Amino acid sequence: MANVSWTEGVSNRTAVRLEADFQYSLFTTIYSIVFVLGLIENISALYLLSNKARHTSPSYIYMINLALADTLFVCVLPFKIHYHLNRNNWIFGDMACRITGTLYYINIYLSIVFFTCICVDRYIAVLHPFTYIQIRVTHYVVVATILWVVALSIMVALILGGPLHNKGLRNTTMCFENFARSSWISRMALYNILALVFGFVIPFSIILICYPLIARRISQIKHSIRKRKALTTIYIILLICTLCFLPYHLTHFLHFLMRSQVIQNKWFTKLIYKMRRITLALVSFNCCLNPFLYYFTSSSRTQLCSQTAYIPQPNKGCFFPSYEPVNWLPEEYLGTGIVESHACKVKLAIS
């Protein structure tokens, strides 16, 4: 059995044995599926997005970085598969445990923040189009670079902060789990609280606020195909967040309270531990679902008309705006009363 001894409350005489024997087959099966599908899908996505990025909206920079993060994630999974096949016994050494463990969890939060960036980008494109057309490629590059720098900084802090493996039962070495209570209330507490607040609660709140506003605006589009594709993109992101990230963070928060011994009920702690194992496995499916987002976004995001569009520029002292040519425009503009297409030349009109 996968038993982890944990002392309940202030008394050292009462112990709760946390059992999850099903985890070995669960993690091995799910990680194997995710590795095969995720590797194929995300390498294909990187190739396609990189080759067509010069023809599309610069927001594809977020998509490319999301696919890159997912590719790094699936490269870690063979180590995790071996770990669980070996009944949670890590044999690759402490440094490999630190690197693979941090890469695993960093991917979760990089995915969420890039989802949020895509959400904000769509929000500005649909509800504030004249602001959107002033955003340059460098803005997207700067945002993506900052996110990677923050992620790498957290990784380095975790890796250099000390060992992340612990001794389990049967003289096994457990990686990134089975931390003592002292670690949960000191070293791990700060990371868990910051990850929960800035890595999930705030980004997820932004997504929940922005997407209903986007959906309401898009629902006014007369073109049914464009409307359906655009709404499908929204639903995919909400689906991934709801199925993969929300259950994981809810159980992780309860798991943190349990390990900190805030929650002490024996039956509840056993349930939390089992749910934690399930949601930890299921959260990895996000890297298999993300390529569907790339597909629907690429098919609905951009409208090319003879590779030319005309954007109004403020013209001081003149009632009529001047127009500046560009080679792309988000398709969400079309049919909203903001953009009209004439003879394959798109013009923004003041409505």
mmCIF file of C-alpha atoms in Angstrom:
data_model
loop_
_atom_site.group_PDB
_atom_site.id
_atom_site.type_symbol
_atom_site.label_atom_id
_atom_site.label_comp_id
_atom_site.label_asym_id
_atom_site.label_seq_id
_atom_site.Cartn_x
_atom_site.Cartn_y
_atom_site.Cartn_z
ATOM 1 C CA MET A 1 0.000 0.000 0.000
ATOM 2 C CA ALA A 2 1.053 3.591 -0.581
ATOM 3 C CA ASN A 3 1.072 4.532 3.066
ATOM 4 C CA VAL A 4 2.344 7.846 4.321
ATOM 5 C CA SER A 5 2.488 8.330 8.047
ATOM 6 C CA TRP A 6 1.372 11.719 9.221
ATOM 7 C CA THR A 7 0.913 12.807 12.811
ATOM 8 C CA GLU A 8 -2.421 14.424 13.499
ATOM 9 C CA GLY A 9 -2.800 17.553 15.619
ATOM 10 C CA VAL A 10 -0.481 18.338 18.484
ATOM 11 C CA SER A 11 -0.397 14.807 19.777
ATOM 12 C CA ASN A 12 2.373 12.568 18.486
ATOM 13 C CA ARG A 13 0.501 9.455 19.543
ATOM 14 C CA THR A 14 -2.247 9.711 16.927
ATOM 15 C CA ALA A 15 -1.328 8.935 13.329
ATOM 16 C CA VAL A 16 -3.330 8.977 10.126
ATOM 17 C CA ARG A 17 -2.158 6.524 7.494
ATOM 18 C CA LEU A 18 -2.829 8.026 4.086
ATOM 19 C CA GLU A 19 -3.378 5.279 1.531
ATOM 20 C CA ALA A 20 -3.688 5.597 -2.250
ATOM 21 C CA ASP A 21 -2.632 2.305 -3.782
ATOM 22 C CA PHE A 22 -4.490 3.138 -7.003
ATOM 23 C CA GLN A 23 -2.083 5.978 -7.740
ATOM 24 C CA TYR A 24 0.570 3.756 -9.327
ATOM 25 C CA SER A 25 -1.620 2.599 -12.197
ATOM 26 C CA LEU A 26 -3.432 5.945 -12.370
ATOM 27 C CA PHE A 27 -0.318 8.084 -12.783
ATOM 28 C CA THR A 28 1.389 5.603 -15.090
ATOM 29 C CA THR A 29 -1.604 5.298 -17.413
ATOM 30 C CA ILE A 30 -2.492 8.986 -17.579
ATOM 31 C CA TYR A 31 1.093 10.205 -17.870
ATOM 32 C CA SER A 32 1.795 7.706 -20.658
ATOM 33 C CA ILE A 33 -1.238 8.908 -22.626
ATOM 34 C CA VAL A 34 -0.378 12.551 -22.019
ATOM 35 C CA PHE A 35 3.254 11.989 -23.005
ATOM 36 C CA VAL A 36 2.417 10.428 -26.380
ATOM 37 C CA LEU A 37 -0.431 12.768 -27.308
ATOM 38 C CA GLY A 38 1.112 15.868 -25.769
ATOM 39 C CA LEU A 39 4.479 15.414 -27.464
ATOM 40 C CA ILE A 40 2.957 14.906 -30.910
ATOM 41 C CA GLU A 41 0.387 17.673 -30.547
ATOM 42 C CA ASN A 42 2.660 20.327 -29.094
ATOM 43 C CA ILE A 43 5.616 19.735 -31.404
ATOM 44 C CA SER A 44 3.179 19.947 -34.311
ATOM 45 C CA ALA A 45 1.686 23.101 -32.796
ATOM 46 C CA LEU A 46 5.126 24.683 -32.380
ATOM 47 C CA TYR A 47 5.968 23.927 -36.001
ATOM 48 C CA LEU A 48 2.687 25.234 -37.395
ATOM 49 C CA LEU A 49 2.510 28.308 -35.173
ATOM 50 C CA SER A 50 6.128 29.253 -35.828
ATOM 51 C CA ASN A 51 5.727 28.944 -39.591
ATOM 52 C CA LYS A 52 2.488 30.899 -39.828
ATOM 53 C CA ALA A 53 3.175 33.454 -37.093
ATOM 54 C CA ARG A 54 4.402 36.013 -39.619
ATOM 55 C CA HIS A 55 0.989 35.930 -41.304
ATOM 56 C CA THR A 56 -1.146 36.275 -38.201
ATOM 57 C CA SER A 57 -1.859 38.435 -35.185
ATOM 58 C CA PRO A 58 1.135 38.944 -32.867
ATOM 59 C CA SER A 59 -0.950 37.404 -30.085
ATOM 60 C CA TYR A 60 0.241 34.091 -31.495
ATOM 61 C CA ILE A 61 3.371 34.726 -29.455
ATOM 62 C CA TYR A 62 1.332 33.660 -26.424
ATOM 63 C CA MET A 63 0.270 30.488 -28.222
ATOM 64 C CA ILE A 64 3.842 29.618 -29.140
ATOM 65 C CA ASN A 65 5.031 30.112 -25.578
ATOM 66 C CA LEU A 66 2.147 28.037 -24.242
ATOM 67 C CA ALA A 67 3.062 25.216 -26.628
ATOM 68 C CA LEU A 68 6.717 25.527 -25.585
ATOM 69 C CA ALA A 69 5.799 25.234 -21.897
ATOM 70 C CA ASP A 70 3.670 22.167 -22.652
ATOM 71 C CA THR A 71 6.517 20.572 -24.620
ATOM 72 C CA LEU A 72 8.894 21.024 -21.677
ATOM 73 C CA PHE A 73 6.232 19.509 -19.433
ATOM 74 C CA VAL A 74 5.824 16.315 -21.472
ATOM 75 C CA CYS A 75 9.609 15.881 -21.542
ATOM 76 C CA VAL A 76 9.472 15.527 -17.746
ATOM 77 C CA LEU A 77 6.787 12.823 -17.795
ATOM 78 C CA PRO A 78 9.058 9.810 -18.548
ATOM 79 C CA PHE A 79 10.805 10.445 -15.213
ATOM 80 C CA LYS A 80 7.436 10.677 -13.461
ATOM 81 C CA ILE A 81 6.217 7.495 -15.156
ATOM 82 C CA HIS A 82 9.278 5.571 -13.970
ATOM 83 C CA TYR A 83 8.862 7.035 -10.487
ATOM 84 C CA HIS A 84 5.297 5.776 -10.142
ATOM 85 C CA LEU A 85 6.028 2.452 -11.854
ATOM 86 C CA ASN A 86 8.721 2.017 -9.218
ATOM 87 C CA ARG A 87 6.062 2.567 -6.524
ATOM 88 C CA ASN A 88 7.044 6.159 -5.781
ATOM 89 C CA ASN A 89 10.746 5.462 -5.476
ATOM 90 C CA TRP A 90 13.009 8.107 -7.051
ATOM 91 C CA ILE A 91 16.339 6.784 -8.340
ATOM 92 C CA PHE A 92 17.628 9.688 -10.439
ATOM 93 C CA GLY A 93 19.192 11.717 -7.660
ATOM 94 C CA ASP A 94 18.357 14.884 -5.769
ATOM 95 C CA MET A 95 19.177 17.422 -8.489
ATOM 96 C CA ALA A 96 17.062 15.607 -11.081
ATOM 97 C CA CYS A 97 14.219 15.573 -8.556
ATOM 98 C CA ARG A 98 14.505 19.325 -8.057
ATOM 99 C CA ILE A 99 14.599 20.118 -11.785
ATOM 100 C CA THR A 100 11.829 17.770 -12.946
ATOM 101 C CA GLY A 101 9.626 18.626 -9.983
ATOM 102 C CA THR A 102 9.851 22.378 -10.511
ATOM 103 C CA LEU A 103 9.334 22.015 -14.276
ATOM 104 C CA TYR A 104 6.205 19.970 -13.612
ATOM 105 C CA TYR A 105 4.565 22.561 -11.377
ATOM 106 C CA ILE A 106 5.832 25.618 -13.250
ATOM 107 C CA ASN A 107 4.016 24.376 -16.365
ATOM 108 C CA ILE A 108 0.703 24.462 -14.517
ATOM 109 C CA TYR A 109 1.067 28.141 -13.694
ATOM 110 C CA LEU A 110 2.620 29.153 -16.998
ATOM 111 C CA SER A 111 -0.395 27.627 -18.735
ATOM 112 C CA ILE A 112 -2.773 29.588 -16.537
ATOM 113 C CA VAL A 113 -1.006 32.930 -16.973
ATOM 114 C CA PHE A 114 -0.714 32.492 -20.751
ATOM 115 C CA PHE A 115 -4.428 31.645 -20.820
ATOM 116 C CA THR A 116 -4.980 34.901 -18.976
ATOM 117 C CA CYS A 117 -2.844 36.801 -21.478
ATOM 118 C CA ILE A 118 -4.877 35.330 -24.339
ATOM 119 C CA CYS A 119 -8.045 36.283 -22.495
ATOM 120 C CA VAL A 120 -6.941 39.890 -21.960
ATOM 121 C CA ASP A 121 -5.777 40.097 -25.571
ATOM 122 C CA ARG A 122 -9.195 38.974 -26.805
ATOM 123 C CA TYR A 123 -10.955 41.299 -24.411
ATOM 124 C CA ILE A 124 -9.054 44.309 -25.758
ATOM 125 C CA ALA A 125 -9.499 43.148 -29.364
ATOM 126 C CA VAL A 126 -13.260 42.777 -29.079
ATOM 127 C CA LEU A 127 -14.259 45.550 -26.685
ATOM 128 C CA HIS A 128 -11.485 48.085 -27.322
ATOM 129 C CA PRO A 129 -10.411 47.545 -30.952
ATOM 130 C CA PHE A 130 -8.885 50.988 -31.464
ATOM 131 C CA THR A 131 -6.598 50.362 -28.505
ATOM 132 C CA TYR A 132 -5.821 46.875 -29.764
ATOM 133 C CA ILE A 133 -4.513 48.028 -33.145
ATOM 134 C CA GLN A 134 -1.913 50.175 -31.405
ATOM 135 C CA ILE A 135 -0.350 47.181 -29.644
ATOM 136 C CA ARG A 136 2.900 46.095 -31.278
ATOM 137 C CA VAL A 137 4.694 42.772 -31.462
ATOM 138 C CA THR A 138 7.277 43.992 -28.970
ATOM 139 C CA HIS A 139 4.569 44.310 -26.309
ATOM 140 C CA TYR A 140 3.744 40.601 -26.623
ATOM 141 C CA VAL A 141 7.422 39.666 -26.580
ATOM 142 C CA VAL A 142 8.026 41.734 -23.444
ATOM 143 C CA VAL A 143 5.069 40.169 -21.611
ATOM 144 C CA ALA A 144 6.115 36.630 -22.557
ATOM 145 C CA THR A 145 9.729 37.339 -21.569
ATOM 146 C CA ILE A 146 8.690 38.699 -18.170
ATOM 147 C CA LEU A 147 6.574 35.608 -17.493
ATOM 148 C CA TRP A 148 9.450 33.280 -18.361
ATOM 149 C CA VAL A 149 11.903 35.284 -16.239
ATOM 150 C CA VAL A 150 9.546 35.097 -13.247
ATOM 151 C CA ALA A 151 9.007 31.363 -13.791
ATOM 152 C CA LEU A 152 12.737 30.668 -14.104
ATOM 153 C CA SER A 153 13.452 32.771 -11.012
ATOM 154 C CA ILE A 154 11.003 30.698 -8.980
ATOM 155 C CA MET A 155 12.525 27.509 -10.379
ATOM 156 C CA VAL A 156 16.042 28.583 -9.429
ATOM 157 C CA ALA A 157 14.886 29.545 -5.935
ATOM 158 C CA LEU A 158 13.279 26.130 -5.441
ATOM 159 C CA ILE A 159 16.200 24.214 -6.929
ATOM 160 C CA LEU A 160 18.825 26.042 -4.871
ATOM 161 C CA GLY A 161 16.673 26.169 -1.750
ATOM 162 C CA GLY A 162 17.567 22.677 -0.602
ATOM 163 C CA PRO A 163 16.608 19.029 -1.144
ATOM 164 C CA LEU A 164 13.116 18.285 -2.439
ATOM 165 C CA HIS A 165 13.199 14.539 -1.874
ATOM 166 C CA ASN A 166 12.252 12.722 1.312
ATOM 167 C CA LYS A 167 12.440 9.230 2.722
ATOM 168 C CA GLY A 168 9.252 7.212 2.416
ATOM 169 C CA LEU A 169 8.203 3.864 3.769
ATOM 170 C CA ARG A 170 10.032 0.696 2.720
ATOM 171 C CA ASN A 171 13.269 2.716 2.531
ATOM 172 C CA THR A 172 12.118 4.485 -0.661
ATOM 173 C CA THR A 173 13.044 7.972 -1.835
ATOM 174 C CA MET A 174 10.038 10.168 -2.560
ATOM 175 C CA CYS A 175 10.377 13.175 -4.872
ATOM 176 C CA PHE A 176 8.509 16.440 -4.299
ATOM 177 C CA GLU A 177 6.133 14.927 -1.754
ATOM 178 C CA ASN A 178 5.904 13.635 1.809
ATOM 179 C CA PHE A 179 7.355 16.835 3.247
ATOM 180 C CA ALA A 180 7.389 17.193 7.006
ATOM 181 C CA ARG A 181 4.952 19.553 8.704
ATOM 182 C CA SER A 182 7.830 21.922 9.483
ATOM 183 C CA SER A 183 8.443 22.320 5.734
ATOM 184 C CA TRP A 184 4.768 22.954 4.991
ATOM 185 C CA ILE A 185 4.505 25.760 7.538
ATOM 186 C CA SER A 186 7.850 27.350 6.645
ATOM 187 C CA ARG A 187 9.614 26.792 3.329
ATOM 188 C CA MET A 188 6.671 25.433 1.319
ATOM 189 C CA ALA A 189 4.060 27.752 2.822
ATOM 190 C CA LEU A 190 5.210 30.872 0.958
ATOM 191 C CA TYR A 191 5.389 29.102 -2.402
ATOM 192 C CA ASN A 192 1.963 27.518 -1.958
ATOM 193 C CA ILE A 193 0.245 30.743 -0.911
ATOM 194 C CA LEU A 194 1.818 32.802 -3.706
ATOM 195 C CA ALA A 195 1.060 30.093 -6.275
ATOM 196 C CA LEU A 196 -2.547 29.871 -5.150
ATOM 197 C CA VAL A 197 -3.174 33.635 -5.120
ATOM 198 C CA PHE A 198 -1.090 34.908 -8.042
ATOM 199 C CA GLY A 199 -0.969 31.680 -10.040
ATOM 200 C CA PHE A 200 -4.641 30.767 -9.895
ATOM 201 C CA VAL A 201 -7.115 32.951 -7.973
ATOM 202 C CA ILE A 202 -6.246 36.252 -9.676
ATOM 203 C CA PRO A 203 -5.778 34.855 -13.223
ATOM 204 C CA PHE A 204 -8.895 32.685 -12.976
ATOM 205 C CA SER A 205 -10.897 35.666 -11.730
ATOM 206 C CA ILE A 206 -9.734 37.719 -14.721
ATOM 207 C CA ILE A 207 -10.802 34.929 -17.059
ATOM 208 C CA LEU A 208 -14.213 34.607 -15.408
ATOM 209 C CA ILE A 209 -14.794 38.362 -15.637
ATOM 210 C CA CYS A 210 -13.506 38.965 -19.164
ATOM 211 C CA TYR A 211 -14.918 36.037 -21.096
ATOM 212 C CA PRO A 212 -18.619 36.684 -20.382
ATOM 213 C CA LEU A 213 -18.071 40.246 -21.631
ATOM 214 C CA ILE A 214 -16.296 38.924 -24.714
ATOM 215 C CA ALA A 215 -19.001 36.331 -25.347
ATOM 216 C CA ARG A 216 -21.748 38.943 -25.068
ATOM 217 C CA ARG A 217 -20.015 41.148 -27.643
ATOM 218 C CA ILE A 218 -19.281 38.250 -29.983
ATOM 219 C CA SER A 219 -22.890 37.095 -29.757
ATOM 220 C CA GLN A 220 -23.779 40.229 -31.741
ATOM 221 C CA ILE A 221 -21.765 39.012 -34.724
ATOM 222 C CA LYS A 222 -24.010 38.298 -37.691
ATOM 223 C CA HIS A 223 -21.675 35.755 -39.273
ATOM 224 C CA SER A 224 -22.703 32.452 -37.695
ATOM 225 C CA ILE A 225 -19.524 30.523 -38.596
ATOM 226 C CA ARG A 226 -17.230 33.176 -37.142
ATOM 227 C CA LYS A 227 -19.443 33.513 -34.107
ATOM 228 C CA ARG A 228 -19.425 29.769 -33.488
ATOM 229 C CA LYS A 229 -15.647 29.458 -33.836
ATOM 230 C CA ALA A 230 -14.940 32.438 -31.616
ATOM 231 C CA LEU A 231 -17.299 31.185 -28.917
ATOM 232 C CA THR A 232 -15.781 27.703 -29.192
ATOM 233 C CA THR A 233 -12.378 29.172 -28.362
ATOM 234 C CA ILE A 234 -13.821 30.743 -25.225
ATOM 235 C CA TYR A 235 -15.501 27.507 -24.199
ATOM 236 C CA ILE A 236 -12.265 25.528 -24.653
ATOM 237 C CA ILE A 237 -10.330 27.793 -22.291
ATOM 238 C CA LEU A 238 -13.126 27.722 -19.716
ATOM 239 C CA LEU A 239 -13.330 23.928 -20.076
ATOM 240 C CA ILE A 240 -9.590 23.454 -19.522
ATOM 241 C CA CYS A 241 -9.611 25.750 -16.496
ATOM 242 C CA THR A 242 -12.701 24.103 -15.012
ATOM 243 C CA LEU A 243 -11.740 20.467 -15.599
ATOM 244 C CA CYS A 244 -7.976 20.635 -15.072
ATOM 245 C CA PHE A 245 -6.992 23.628 -12.962
ATOM 246 C CA LEU A 246 -9.964 24.315 -10.688
ATOM 247 C CA PRO A 247 -10.234 20.803 -9.117
ATOM 248 C CA TYR A 248 -6.459 20.660 -8.707
ATOM 249 C CA HIS A 249 -6.216 23.959 -6.854
ATOM 250 C CA LEU A 250 -9.224 23.277 -4.652
ATOM 251 C CA THR A 251 -7.772 19.963 -3.496
ATOM 252 C CA HIS A 252 -4.269 21.421 -3.282
ATOM 253 C CA PHE A 253 -5.535 24.134 -0.948
ATOM 254 C CA LEU A 254 -7.205 21.511 1.248
ATOM 255 C CA HIS A 255 -4.051 19.392 1.059
ATOM 256 C CA PHE A 256 -1.991 22.365 2.232
ATOM 257 C CA LEU A 257 -4.344 22.854 5.199
ATOM 258 C CA MET A 258 -4.143 19.148 5.959
ATOM 259 C CA ARG A 259 -0.341 19.045 5.863
ATOM 260 C CA SER A 260 -0.232 22.148 8.035
ATOM 261 C CA GLN A 261 -2.571 20.270 10.402
ATOM 262 C CA VAL A 262 -5.274 22.918 10.187
ATOM 263 C CA ILE A 263 -7.562 20.103 9.030
ATOM 264 C CA GLN A 264 -7.280 17.195 11.475
ATOM 265 C CA ASN A 265 -10.337 15.017 10.849
ATOM 266 C CA LYS A 266 -9.058 11.523 9.999
ATOM 267 C CA TRP A 267 -11.740 10.645 7.459
ATOM 268 C CA PHE A 268 -11.439 14.007 5.707
ATOM 269 C CA THR A 269 -7.638 13.862 5.528
ATOM 270 C CA LYS A 270 -7.789 10.445 3.862
ATOM 271 C CA LEU A 271 -10.308 11.750 1.323
ATOM 272 C CA ILE A 272 -8.216 14.853 0.629
ATOM 273 C CA TYR A 273 -5.112 12.751 0.047
ATOM 274 C CA LYS A 274 -6.886 10.518 -2.484
ATOM 275 C CA MET A 275 -8.498 13.446 -4.280
ATOM 276 C CA ARG A 276 -5.120 15.155 -4.387
ATOM 277 C CA ARG A 277 -3.631 12.177 -6.235
ATOM 278 C CA ILE A 278 -6.489 12.114 -8.752
ATOM 279 C CA THR A 279 -6.456 15.839 -9.524
ATOM 280 C CA LEU A 280 -2.650 15.869 -9.721
ATOM 281 C CA ALA A 281 -2.872 13.287 -12.491
ATOM 282 C CA LEU A 282 -5.770 14.959 -14.305
ATOM 283 C CA VAL A 283 -4.164 18.413 -14.358
ATOM 284 C CA SER A 284 -1.581 17.063 -16.806
ATOM 285 C CA PHE A 285 -4.296 16.677 -19.458
ATOM 286 C CA ASN A 286 -4.204 20.427 -20.058
ATOM 287 C CA CYS A 287 -1.219 20.060 -22.390
ATOM 288 C CA CYS A 288 -3.262 17.674 -24.566
ATOM 289 C CA LEU A 289 -6.260 20.013 -24.683
ATOM 290 C CA ASN A 290 -4.319 23.194 -25.443
ATOM 291 C CA PRO A 291 -3.668 22.264 -29.125
ATOM 292 C CA PHE A 292 -7.440 22.363 -29.711
ATOM 293 C CA LEU A 293 -7.251 25.972 -28.612
ATOM 294 C CA TYR A 294 -4.536 26.621 -31.209
ATOM 295 C CA TYR A 295 -6.693 25.100 -33.931
ATOM 296 C CA PHE A 296 -9.849 27.071 -33.222
ATOM 297 C CA THR A 297 -7.923 30.269 -32.612
ATOM 298 C CA SER A 298 -5.985 29.982 -35.848
ATOM 299 C CA SER A 299 -9.174 29.271 -37.790
ATOM 300 C CA SER A 300 -11.136 32.135 -36.271
ATOM 301 C CA ARG A 301 -8.601 34.713 -35.213
ATOM 302 C CA THR A 302 -7.463 36.327 -38.416
ATOM 303 C CA GLN A 303 -9.143 37.602 -41.533
ATOM 304 C CA LEU A 304 -6.836 38.190 -44.501
ATOM 305 C CA CYS A 305 -8.179 40.173 -47.447
ATOM 306 C CA SER A 306 -5.674 40.575 -50.236
ATOM 307 C CA GLN A 307 -3.198 40.891 -47.354
ATOM 308 C CA THR A 308 -4.349 44.490 -46.819
ATOM 309 C CA ALA A 309 -6.497 46.202 -44.236
ATOM 310 C CA TYR A 310 -6.921 49.857 -43.403
ATOM 311 C CA ILE A 311 -6.956 51.161 -39.855
ATOM 312 C CA PRO A 312 -8.155 54.641 -38.928
ATOM 313 C CA GLN A 313 -5.558 56.907 -37.422
ATOM 314 C CA PRO A 314 -6.461 60.092 -35.510
ATOM 315 C CA ASN A 315 -6.133 63.116 -37.752
ATOM 316 C CA LYS A 316 -5.957 66.311 -35.744
ATOM 317 C CA GLY A 317 -8.000 69.172 -37.081
ATOM 318 C CA CYS A 318 -9.854 66.940 -39.506
ATOM 319 C CA PHE A 319 -13.268 65.369 -39.120
ATOM 320 C CA PHE A 320 -12.406 62.309 -41.191
ATOM 321 C CA PRO A 321 -9.830 59.826 -39.905
ATOM 322 C CA SER A 322 -6.845 58.846 -41.990
ATOM 323 C CA TYR A 323 -6.189 55.167 -42.705
ATOM 324 C CA GLU A 324 -3.037 53.157 -42.214
ATOM 325 C CA PRO A 325 -2.584 49.793 -43.994
ATOM 326 C CA VAL A 326 -1.841 46.614 -42.048
ATOM 327 C CA ASN A 327 -1.813 42.974 -43.149
ATOM 328 C CA TRP A 328 -4.021 41.436 -40.476
ATOM 329 C CA LEU A 329 -7.041 42.087 -38.327
ATOM 330 C CA PRO A 330 -8.740 39.938 -35.698
ATOM 331 C CA GLU A 331 -11.826 38.328 -37.151
ATOM 332 C CA GLU A 332 -13.866 39.235 -34.085
ATOM 333 C CA TYR A 333 -14.055 42.763 -35.494
ATOM 334 C CA LEU A 334 -16.022 41.616 -38.497
ATOM 335 C CA GLY A 335 -19.758 41.808 -38.156
ATOM 336 C CA THR A 336 -19.696 43.753 -34.915
ATOM 337 C CA GLY A 337 -20.381 47.118 -36.509
ATOM 338 C CA ILE A 338 -16.790 48.176 -35.925
ATOM 339 C CA VAL A 339 -15.332 46.681 -39.083
ATOM 340 C CA GLU A 340 -16.785 46.458 -42.559
ATOM 341 C CA SER A 341 -15.263 44.635 -45.521
ATOM 342 C CA HIS A 342 -15.492 46.022 -49.047
ATOM 343 C CA ALA A 343 -13.878 44.339 -52.045
ATOM 344 C CA CYS A 344 -11.491 42.438 -49.813
ATOM 345 C CA LYS A 345 -10.297 45.644 -48.114
ATOM 346 C CA VAL A 346 -11.179 45.904 -44.443
ATOM 347 C CA LYS A 347 -11.874 49.368 -43.034
ATOM 348 C CA LEU A 348 -12.637 50.326 -39.499
ATOM 349 C CA ALA A 349 -15.633 52.591 -39.333
ATOM 350 C CA ILE A 350 -16.667 54.885 -36.541
ATOM 351 C CA SER A 351 -19.969 53.514 -35.285
#
